[in-house]
Amino acid sequence: IVISQDGDVADVNVVIEGFKKLMEADGVRVIHLRHKQGRDGSNGYFKLAQHYGWALEETFNHLGDHGVVETTRVQRVIMLEEDLEIAPDFFDYFAATAPLLDDPAENLLGVSAWNDNGQEGHIKDATKLYRSDFFPGLGWMMNRAVWEDLGPKWPKAYWDDWLREPPQRKGRQFIRPEVCRTYHFATKGTSNNEFSHFLTEIRLNKDPVPFRSMNMNYLRRSVYDPALMAELTSAPLVHATQARNGDLPAGATSVRVEYRDNREFEMLSRQLGIMDNIKANVPRAAYHGVVTVNIRGVQVHVTLPLDRTGL
């Protein structure tokens, strides 16, 4: 475990040292890195980006400078902020999806533990994972190949929005769960707890899923894309108010709500009570313009017209 501390606050040092002793008593080594804050601006987003970039570079390429004897280079890093609680199957989830991340044919930028629409009323299946064009963050894994691409051009500020922009994402995608494997419990921070009304309703998975014994091949593009298109094609087209109120065709387990542009997506999302935020022209949790949630036990696909999804 690598803990990277920004600055040198005494109280933070005490917490980290206490954690080190606890972990090392169980045979887990903890590396404590200390980042010296720069002076270019007091904006917290600048400090965050500088710290993230430095910590990732040190972890991937310079642990030997911190007393670690490296027999092999670090191949993947899972990033957790200090205000995240993790699910009991957090590490199993990342272990099971690592082969997909490392496979160039899958065109993945990362794997995230977070679903922006993971609120209690929008989830159903803790075993289900999705592909997404949106970078969720909040507990995520990248590999060395991705860092070697992004590291040399790491931004001075707003690193997460930068990562979502086309020049960085390059059409690459993410794996994310239906039920979150992290929970954000902080009430203060650089972002002023943006989207707090959604964050507080997120449900953290409590029942471990044996991901490492499960077949993850359904997430491969060659399987996932045709399956999603088949489901969208067979799903009845309904209005958002019908999906919200459960006024659906008899026996329907999956329905489709259609939008034509970002403005209409935002309007329909508010009607459905899901995240309406869009970054770099990609709605949160979307894949090929499709955002899938569960409402009243029915799977609801909020989607572009099918001939515009690119599936």
Short mmCIF file of C-alpha atoms in Angstrom, two decimals:
data_model
loop_
_atom_site.label_atom_id
_atom_site.label_comp_id
_atom_site.label_asym_id
_atom_site.label_seq_id
_atom_site.Cartn_x
_atom_site.Cartn_y
_atom_site.Cartn_z
CA ILE A 1 0.00 0.00 0.00
CA VAL A 2 1.33 3.42 -0.97
CA ILE A 3 0.03 6.46 0.92
CA SER A 4 0.89 9.79 -0.67
CA GLN A 5 0.52 12.77 1.66
CA ASP A 6 0.28 16.28 0.25
CA GLY A 7 2.27 18.60 2.53
CA ASP A 8 3.39 17.76 6.04
CA VAL A 9 0.49 18.33 8.46
CA ALA A 10 1.36 16.80 11.83
CA ASP A 11 -2.11 15.37 12.55
CA VAL A 12 -2.14 13.64 9.16
CA ASN A 13 1.29 12.18 9.88
CA VAL A 14 -0.02 10.68 13.11
CA VAL A 15 -2.97 9.00 11.35
CA ILE A 16 -0.72 7.57 8.62
CA GLU A 17 1.85 6.24 11.06
CA GLY A 18 -0.89 4.58 13.09
CA PHE A 19 -2.23 2.94 9.95
CA LYS A 20 1.26 1.76 8.98
CA LYS A 21 1.72 0.00 12.31
CA LEU A 22 -1.71 -1.64 12.02
CA MET A 23 -1.08 -2.94 8.51
CA GLU A 24 2.51 -3.99 9.06
CA ALA A 25 1.39 -6.05 12.07
CA ASP A 26 -0.61 -8.07 9.52
CA GLY A 27 2.37 -8.34 7.16
CA VAL A 28 1.27 -5.61 4.74
CA ARG A 29 3.97 -3.11 3.86
CA VAL A 30 2.95 0.55 3.74
CA ILE A 31 5.02 3.12 1.85
CA HIS A 32 4.54 6.71 3.02
CA LEU A 33 5.29 9.30 0.33
CA ARG A 34 5.34 13.03 1.06
CA HIS A 35 4.58 15.48 -1.70
CA LYS A 36 5.94 19.00 -1.39
CA GLN A 37 3.25 21.42 -2.49
CA GLY A 38 4.05 23.83 -5.31
CA ARG A 39 3.53 27.56 -5.21
CA ASP A 40 1.70 28.19 -8.49
CA GLY A 41 -1.68 29.26 -7.19
CA SER A 42 -3.78 28.52 -4.13
CA ASN A 43 -6.63 26.92 -6.10
CA GLY A 44 -7.22 23.46 -4.66
CA TYR A 45 -7.72 21.97 -8.12
CA PHE A 46 -4.12 22.90 -9.01
CA LYS A 47 -2.85 21.26 -5.83
CA LEU A 48 -4.88 18.12 -6.49
CA ALA A 49 -3.58 17.72 -10.03
CA GLN A 50 0.03 18.30 -8.98
CA HIS A 51 -0.25 15.76 -6.19
CA TYR A 52 -2.01 13.14 -8.31
CA GLY A 53 0.52 13.39 -11.10
CA TRP A 54 3.49 13.24 -8.72
CA ALA A 55 2.08 10.30 -6.75
CA LEU A 56 1.34 8.29 -9.88
CA GLU A 57 4.80 8.92 -11.33
CA GLU A 58 6.50 7.97 -8.05
CA THR A 59 4.42 4.79 -7.73
CA PHE A 60 4.87 3.61 -11.30
CA ASN A 61 8.50 4.58 -11.77
CA HIS A 62 10.34 5.65 -8.60
CA LEU A 63 9.43 3.42 -5.66
CA GLY A 64 13.09 2.42 -5.56
CA ASP A 65 13.84 5.98 -4.42
CA HIS A 66 11.61 5.36 -1.39
CA GLY A 67 13.35 2.25 -0.09
CA VAL A 68 11.36 -0.33 -2.06
CA VAL A 69 13.36 -3.15 -3.62
CA GLU A 70 11.60 -3.71 -6.93
CA THR A 71 11.96 -7.12 -8.57
CA THR A 72 9.39 -6.15 -11.23
CA ARG A 73 7.96 -2.80 -12.25
CA VAL A 74 4.53 -1.79 -10.99
CA GLN A 75 2.03 -2.71 -13.70
CA ARG A 76 -1.21 -1.31 -12.26
CA VAL A 77 -2.25 1.21 -9.63
CA ILE A 78 -5.60 1.47 -7.82
CA MET A 79 -6.23 5.02 -6.64
CA LEU A 80 -8.31 5.81 -3.56
CA GLU A 81 -8.89 9.20 -1.99
CA GLU A 82 -8.87 9.34 1.81
CA ASP A 83 -12.63 10.00 1.97
CA LEU A 84 -13.73 6.73 0.37
CA GLU A 85 -15.01 3.62 2.11
CA ILE A 86 -14.54 0.39 0.16
CA ALA A 87 -16.78 -2.67 -0.28
CA PRO A 88 -15.70 -6.11 0.97
CA ASP A 89 -15.23 -7.32 -2.62
CA PHE A 90 -13.36 -4.18 -3.75
CA PHE A 91 -10.08 -5.96 -4.46
CA ASP A 92 -11.75 -9.03 -6.01
CA TYR A 93 -13.53 -6.70 -8.43
CA PHE A 94 -10.28 -5.11 -9.60
CA ALA A 95 -8.43 -8.43 -9.74
CA ALA A 96 -11.15 -9.91 -11.98
CA THR A 97 -11.22 -6.96 -14.38
CA ALA A 98 -7.43 -6.44 -14.62
CA PRO A 99 -7.04 -8.85 -17.58
CA LEU A 100 -9.61 -6.84 -19.53
CA LEU A 101 -7.81 -3.60 -18.74
CA ASP A 102 -4.50 -5.07 -19.92
CA ASP A 103 -5.92 -6.42 -23.19
CA PRO A 104 -5.32 -3.81 -25.95
CA ALA A 105 -8.23 -5.26 -27.94
CA GLU A 106 -10.64 -4.05 -25.24
CA ASN A 107 -9.62 -0.41 -25.66
CA LEU A 108 -9.94 0.41 -21.94
CA LEU A 109 -8.49 3.43 -20.16
CA GLY A 110 -9.41 2.26 -16.68
CA VAL A 111 -11.68 0.39 -14.30
CA SER A 112 -13.75 2.29 -11.73
CA ALA A 113 -15.49 1.19 -8.53
CA TRP A 114 -18.11 3.92 -8.96
CA ASN A 115 -21.50 4.29 -10.63
CA ASP A 116 -22.82 7.86 -10.74
CA ASN A 117 -26.36 6.43 -10.76
CA GLY A 118 -25.70 3.94 -7.98
CA GLN A 119 -28.39 5.28 -5.67
CA GLU A 120 -30.60 2.84 -3.77
CA GLY A 121 -33.57 3.32 -6.11
CA HIS A 122 -31.55 2.85 -9.32
CA ILE A 123 -29.72 -0.44 -8.72
CA LYS A 124 -30.69 -4.10 -8.68
CA ASP A 125 -27.89 -6.55 -9.50
CA ALA A 126 -24.63 -6.42 -7.49
CA THR A 127 -22.96 -8.86 -9.90
CA LYS A 128 -23.51 -6.76 -13.01
CA LEU A 129 -20.74 -4.69 -14.61
CA TYR A 130 -20.93 -2.27 -17.53
CA ARG A 131 -18.76 -0.61 -20.13
CA SER A 132 -18.83 3.21 -20.10
CA ASP A 133 -17.43 6.12 -22.09
CA PHE A 134 -17.46 8.30 -18.97
CA PHE A 135 -14.60 8.40 -16.46
CA PRO A 136 -16.24 8.07 -13.00
CA GLY A 137 -13.15 8.17 -10.75
CA LEU A 138 -13.77 7.65 -7.01
CA GLY A 139 -11.69 4.49 -6.70
CA TRP A 140 -10.18 3.45 -10.01
CA MET A 141 -7.40 1.45 -11.63
CA MET A 142 -5.06 2.32 -14.48
CA ASN A 143 -2.17 0.34 -15.88
CA ARG A 144 1.37 1.24 -16.88
CA ALA A 145 0.54 1.59 -20.58
CA VAL A 146 -2.09 4.24 -19.80
CA TRP A 147 0.26 6.12 -17.46
CA GLU A 148 3.04 6.13 -20.05
CA ASP A 149 0.56 7.78 -22.41
CA LEU A 150 -0.89 10.33 -19.95
CA GLY A 151 1.98 11.00 -17.55
CA PRO A 152 4.18 13.13 -19.84
CA LYS A 153 1.32 15.55 -20.52
CA TRP A 154 -0.35 15.53 -17.08
CA PRO A 155 -2.31 18.79 -16.55
CA LYS A 156 -1.68 21.54 -14.02
CA ALA A 157 -5.29 21.52 -12.80
CA TYR A 158 -8.70 19.83 -13.17
CA TRP A 159 -7.11 16.46 -13.95
CA ASP A 160 -10.38 14.48 -13.95
CA ASP A 161 -12.14 16.71 -16.49
CA TRP A 162 -8.93 16.75 -18.53
CA LEU A 163 -8.96 12.96 -18.57
CA ARG A 164 -12.50 12.99 -20.00
CA GLU A 165 -11.54 15.16 -22.97
CA PRO A 166 -11.16 13.45 -26.40
CA PRO A 167 -7.39 14.11 -26.79
CA GLN A 168 -6.76 12.08 -23.61
CA ARG A 169 -9.54 9.51 -23.75
CA LYS A 170 -8.95 8.73 -27.45
CA GLY A 171 -12.18 6.76 -27.59
CA ARG A 172 -11.08 4.48 -24.77
CA GLN A 173 -13.62 3.24 -22.29
CA PHE A 174 -14.06 2.14 -18.68
CA ILE A 175 -15.54 -0.72 -16.73
CA ARG A 176 -17.88 0.25 -13.90
CA PRO A 177 -20.25 -1.65 -11.59
CA GLU A 178 -24.00 -1.33 -11.20
CA VAL A 179 -23.62 -1.30 -7.41
CA CYS A 180 -20.78 0.91 -6.16
CA ARG A 181 -17.67 -0.59 -4.57
CA THR A 182 -16.78 2.73 -2.94
CA TYR A 183 -18.75 5.22 -0.86
CA HIS A 184 -17.85 8.90 -0.64
CA PHE A 185 -18.44 10.01 2.95
CA ALA A 186 -16.81 13.47 3.08
CA THR A 187 -18.94 16.58 3.46
CA LYS A 188 -16.20 19.12 2.71
CA GLY A 189 -13.53 19.33 0.04
CA THR A 190 -12.15 21.15 -2.97
CA SER A 191 -15.30 20.50 -5.03
CA ASN A 192 -17.57 21.79 -2.21
CA ASN A 193 -19.32 18.40 -2.21
CA GLU A 194 -20.78 18.89 -5.68
CA PHE A 195 -23.77 16.59 -6.41
CA SER A 196 -24.13 15.90 -2.66
CA HIS A 197 -27.84 15.02 -3.06
CA PHE A 198 -26.81 12.13 -5.33
CA LEU A 199 -23.71 11.12 -3.35
CA THR A 200 -25.54 10.67 -0.06
CA GLU A 201 -27.99 8.20 -1.64
CA ILE A 202 -25.29 5.95 -3.11
CA ARG A 203 -25.40 2.39 -1.80
CA LEU A 204 -22.12 0.63 -1.08
CA ASN A 205 -22.16 -3.08 -1.82
CA LYS A 206 -22.12 -5.11 1.39
CA ASP A 207 -22.47 -8.70 0.14
CA PRO A 208 -19.23 -9.92 -1.50
CA VAL A 209 -19.48 -11.12 -5.10
CA PRO A 210 -16.92 -13.80 -6.15
CA PHE A 211 -15.81 -11.90 -9.24
CA ARG A 212 -12.59 -13.86 -9.67
CA SER A 213 -14.55 -17.09 -10.16
CA MET A 214 -16.93 -15.49 -12.66
CA ASN A 215 -16.63 -15.29 -16.44
CA MET A 216 -15.93 -11.69 -17.44
CA ASN A 217 -16.07 -12.31 -21.18
CA TYR A 218 -19.51 -10.68 -21.46
CA LEU A 219 -17.69 -7.35 -21.00
CA ARG A 220 -15.56 -7.84 -24.10
CA ARG A 221 -16.60 -5.48 -26.88
CA SER A 222 -17.24 -8.30 -29.34
CA VAL A 223 -19.84 -9.73 -26.94
CA TYR A 224 -21.06 -6.66 -25.05
CA ASP A 225 -21.95 -4.40 -27.98
CA PRO A 226 -24.17 -6.87 -29.92
CA ALA A 227 -25.88 -7.94 -26.68
CA LEU A 228 -26.64 -4.33 -25.74
CA MET A 229 -27.95 -3.54 -29.22
CA ALA A 230 -30.20 -6.60 -29.15
CA GLU A 231 -31.60 -5.57 -25.77
CA LEU A 232 -32.22 -1.99 -26.93
CA THR A 233 -33.93 -3.19 -30.09
CA SER A 234 -36.31 -5.44 -28.17
CA ALA A 235 -37.05 -2.94 -25.37
CA PRO A 236 -40.38 -1.06 -25.76
CA LEU A 237 -40.03 2.68 -26.32
CA VAL A 238 -41.78 4.63 -23.55
CA HIS A 239 -41.96 8.19 -22.23
CA ALA A 240 -39.86 9.19 -19.21
CA THR A 241 -42.97 9.75 -17.11
CA GLN A 242 -44.12 6.18 -17.85
CA ALA A 243 -40.75 4.79 -16.76
CA ARG A 244 -40.78 6.94 -13.62
CA ASN A 245 -44.33 5.96 -12.62
CA GLY A 246 -44.15 2.30 -13.62
CA ASP A 247 -46.84 2.74 -16.29
CA LEU A 248 -45.28 0.19 -18.64
CA PRO A 249 -46.35 -2.53 -21.07
CA ALA A 250 -47.39 -5.71 -19.24
CA GLY A 251 -44.46 -7.96 -18.45
CA ALA A 252 -41.82 -5.45 -19.53
CA THR A 253 -38.48 -6.00 -17.76
CA SER A 254 -36.53 -3.56 -19.93
CA VAL A 255 -37.68 -0.34 -21.62
CA ARG A 256 -36.15 2.47 -23.64
CA VAL A 257 -36.49 6.25 -23.21
CA GLU A 258 -35.14 8.19 -26.17
CA TYR A 259 -33.44 11.61 -26.34
CA ARG A 260 -32.14 13.51 -29.36
CA ASP A 261 -29.58 15.92 -27.91
CA ASN A 262 -27.83 16.90 -24.67
CA ARG A 263 -30.52 19.36 -23.69
CA GLU A 264 -33.23 16.72 -23.98
CA PHE A 265 -31.07 14.23 -22.08
CA GLU A 266 -30.76 16.67 -19.18
CA MET A 267 -34.52 17.24 -19.14
CA LEU A 268 -35.38 13.52 -19.22
CA SER A 269 -32.76 12.73 -16.58
CA ARG A 270 -34.31 15.22 -14.18
CA GLN A 271 -37.72 13.63 -14.78
CA LEU A 272 -36.25 10.20 -13.99
CA GLY A 273 -34.25 11.43 -10.99
CA ILE A 274 -30.86 10.36 -12.37
CA MET A 275 -27.65 12.33 -12.97
CA ASP A 276 -28.13 14.93 -15.70
CA ASN A 277 -24.49 16.03 -15.81
CA ILE A 278 -22.56 15.88 -19.09
CA LYS A 279 -18.78 16.26 -19.50
CA ALA A 280 -16.95 16.42 -22.84
CA ASN A 281 -20.27 15.65 -24.57
CA VAL A 282 -20.63 12.35 -22.65
CA PRO A 283 -23.43 11.88 -20.07
CA ARG A 284 -22.32 10.35 -16.79
CA ALA A 285 -22.32 6.52 -16.95
CA ALA A 286 -23.13 6.56 -20.70
CA TYR A 287 -21.89 4.03 -23.24
CA HIS A 288 -22.47 4.95 -26.89
CA GLY A 289 -25.01 7.47 -25.61
CA VAL A 290 -26.88 4.85 -23.55
CA VAL A 291 -27.37 5.32 -19.79
CA THR A 292 -28.86 2.27 -18.06
CA VAL A 293 -30.55 2.44 -14.64
CA ASN A 294 -33.16 0.44 -12.73
CA ILE A 295 -36.42 2.13 -11.78
CA ARG A 296 -39.14 0.25 -9.92
CA GLY A 297 -37.31 -3.00 -10.69
CA VAL A 298 -37.33 -2.40 -14.45
CA GLN A 299 -34.18 -1.74 -16.49
CA VAL A 300 -34.50 1.67 -18.15
CA HIS A 301 -32.20 2.57 -21.03
CA VAL A 302 -31.99 6.31 -21.68
CA THR A 303 -30.64 6.32 -25.20
CA LEU A 304 -30.02 8.19 -28.39
CA PRO A 305 -32.00 7.00 -31.41
CA LEU A 306 -30.63 3.52 -32.10
CA ASP A 307 -29.17 4.45 -35.49
CA ARG A 308 -27.02 7.12 -33.75
CA THR A 309 -25.52 4.97 -30.98
CA GLY A 310 -22.73 3.55 -33.15
CA LEU A 311 -23.34 0.06 -31.73
#
